[in-house]
XYZ file of C-alpha atoms in Angstrom:
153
model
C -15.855 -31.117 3.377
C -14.020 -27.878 4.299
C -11.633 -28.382 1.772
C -14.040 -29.064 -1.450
C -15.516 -25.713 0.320
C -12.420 -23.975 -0.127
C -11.703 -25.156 -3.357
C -15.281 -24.071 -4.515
C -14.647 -20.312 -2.985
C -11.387 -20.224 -4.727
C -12.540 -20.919 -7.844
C -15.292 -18.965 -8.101
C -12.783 -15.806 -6.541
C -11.225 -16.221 -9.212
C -13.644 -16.228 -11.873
C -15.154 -13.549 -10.369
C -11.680 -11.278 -10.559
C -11.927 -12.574 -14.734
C -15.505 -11.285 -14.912
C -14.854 -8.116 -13.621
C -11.335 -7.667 -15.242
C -13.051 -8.337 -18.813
C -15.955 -5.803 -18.056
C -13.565 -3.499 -17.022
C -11.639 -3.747 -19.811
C -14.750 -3.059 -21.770
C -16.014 0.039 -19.933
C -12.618 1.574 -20.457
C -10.748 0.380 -23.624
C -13.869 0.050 -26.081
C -14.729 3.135 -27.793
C -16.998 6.451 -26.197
C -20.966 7.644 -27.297
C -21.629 11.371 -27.111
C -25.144 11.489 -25.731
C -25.045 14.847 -24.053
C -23.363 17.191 -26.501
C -19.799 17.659 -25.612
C -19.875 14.792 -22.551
C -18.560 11.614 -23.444
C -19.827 8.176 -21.715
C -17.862 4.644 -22.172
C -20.514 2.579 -24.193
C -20.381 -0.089 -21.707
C -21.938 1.753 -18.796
C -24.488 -0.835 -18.611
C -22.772 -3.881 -18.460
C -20.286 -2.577 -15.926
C -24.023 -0.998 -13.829
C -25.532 -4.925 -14.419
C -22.301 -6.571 -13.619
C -22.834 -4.371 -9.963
C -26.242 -4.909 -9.999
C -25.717 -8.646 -10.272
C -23.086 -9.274 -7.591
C -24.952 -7.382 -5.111
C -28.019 -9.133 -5.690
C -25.921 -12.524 -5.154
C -23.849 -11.227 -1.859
C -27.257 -9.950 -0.293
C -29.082 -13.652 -0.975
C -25.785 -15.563 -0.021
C -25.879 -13.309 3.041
C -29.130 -13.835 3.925
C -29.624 -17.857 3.328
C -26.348 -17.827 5.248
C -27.311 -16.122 8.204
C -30.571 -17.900 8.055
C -28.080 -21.073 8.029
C -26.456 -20.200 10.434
C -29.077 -19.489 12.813
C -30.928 -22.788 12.449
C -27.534 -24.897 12.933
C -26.665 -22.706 16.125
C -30.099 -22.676 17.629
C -29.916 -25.675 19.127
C -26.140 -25.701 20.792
C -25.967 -22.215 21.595
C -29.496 -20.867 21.645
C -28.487 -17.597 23.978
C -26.109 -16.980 21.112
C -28.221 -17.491 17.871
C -30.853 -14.978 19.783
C -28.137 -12.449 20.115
C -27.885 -12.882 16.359
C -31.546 -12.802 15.559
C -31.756 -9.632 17.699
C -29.069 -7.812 15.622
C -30.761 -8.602 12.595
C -33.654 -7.034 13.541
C -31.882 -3.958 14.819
C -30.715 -3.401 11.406
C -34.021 -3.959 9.633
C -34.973 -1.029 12.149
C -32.017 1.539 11.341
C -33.445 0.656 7.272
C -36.970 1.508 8.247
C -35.995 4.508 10.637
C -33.254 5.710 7.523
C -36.479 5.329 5.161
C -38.872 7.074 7.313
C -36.585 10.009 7.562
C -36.133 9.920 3.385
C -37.277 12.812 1.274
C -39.523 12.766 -1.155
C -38.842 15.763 -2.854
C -37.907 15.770 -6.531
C -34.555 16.667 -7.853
C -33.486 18.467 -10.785
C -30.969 15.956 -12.689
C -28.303 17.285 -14.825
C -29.912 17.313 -18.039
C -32.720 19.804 -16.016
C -35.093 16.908 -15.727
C -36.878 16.512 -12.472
C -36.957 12.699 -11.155
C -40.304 12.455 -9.026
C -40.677 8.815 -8.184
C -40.958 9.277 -4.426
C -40.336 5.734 -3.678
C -36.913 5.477 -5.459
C -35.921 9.011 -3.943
C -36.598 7.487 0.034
C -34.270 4.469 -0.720
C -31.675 6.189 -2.384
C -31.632 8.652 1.167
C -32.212 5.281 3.239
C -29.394 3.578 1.602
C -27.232 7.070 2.690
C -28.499 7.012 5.521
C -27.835 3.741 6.986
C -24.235 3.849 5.171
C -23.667 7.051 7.467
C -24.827 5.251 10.460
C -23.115 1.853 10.025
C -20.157 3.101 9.501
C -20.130 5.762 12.651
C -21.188 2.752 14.528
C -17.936 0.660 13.178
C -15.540 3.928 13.569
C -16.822 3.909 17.279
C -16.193 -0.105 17.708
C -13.348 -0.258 16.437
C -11.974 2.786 18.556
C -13.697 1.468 22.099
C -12.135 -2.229 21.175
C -8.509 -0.597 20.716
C -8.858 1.469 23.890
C -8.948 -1.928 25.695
C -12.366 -1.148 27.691
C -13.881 -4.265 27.391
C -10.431 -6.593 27.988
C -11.098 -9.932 30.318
């Protein structure tokens, strides 16, 4: 079973790297529009943003159903362990609702001199900032206190 698993992974690695190779060769070989007067944008902006869009969408569900997975496996040989894991989860579902509680609402002038006003979209782009400042000050700090040797056995 481990290896069809592997093969599986490794073929779908490296169809991803084609995917991505081909869009990128269409965002930046395949010719420019002019939609702000003298600014040019590749014309396949939106297939390299949906291409993004996509594969995060499919890590965050993989993530999830795997975790999920893996918690219902481990809960019954190591149930100290698969509550350690359930506990984590839900400290980072409270860093994203603490991160979106602090959010601003405030509208922002864009760089055509529109204002974008859609409140909701304006919190989650500041929680997703945020928790990306947080998470990774909390791996910086891991990583340094588990190369100082504190917690050896």
């Amino acid at each position: 079973m481990a290896k069809l698993s592997y093969k599986v992974s490794y073929y779908i690695f490296y169809v991803l790297i084609a995917l991505i190779l081909v869009v990128l060769g269409l965002f930046f070989c395949v010719g420019y529009n002019n939609p702000v007067g003298e600014h040019n944008a590749p014309e396949h902006t939106e297939t390299l943003l949906f291409l993004m869009y996509a594969m995060l969408g499919v890590c965050i569900i993989v993530t999830v159903v795997g975790s999920l997975l893996q918690f219902v496996t481990s809960l019954k040989d190591n149930p100290k362990g698969s509550m350690k894991s359930l506990l984590f989860v839900g400290l980072f579902v409270a860093v994203l609702a603490v991160a979106y509680a602090m959010g601003s609402d405030a509208p922002i002038v864009m760089g055509d001199g529109t204002e974008f006003t859609d409140a909701g979209w304006l919190k989650l782009a500041d929680m997703t900032l945020y928790a990306i400042y947080f998470l990774v000050a909390t791996a910086s700090v891991a990583t340094i206190v588990n190369l100082s040797g504190i917690f050896k056995r």
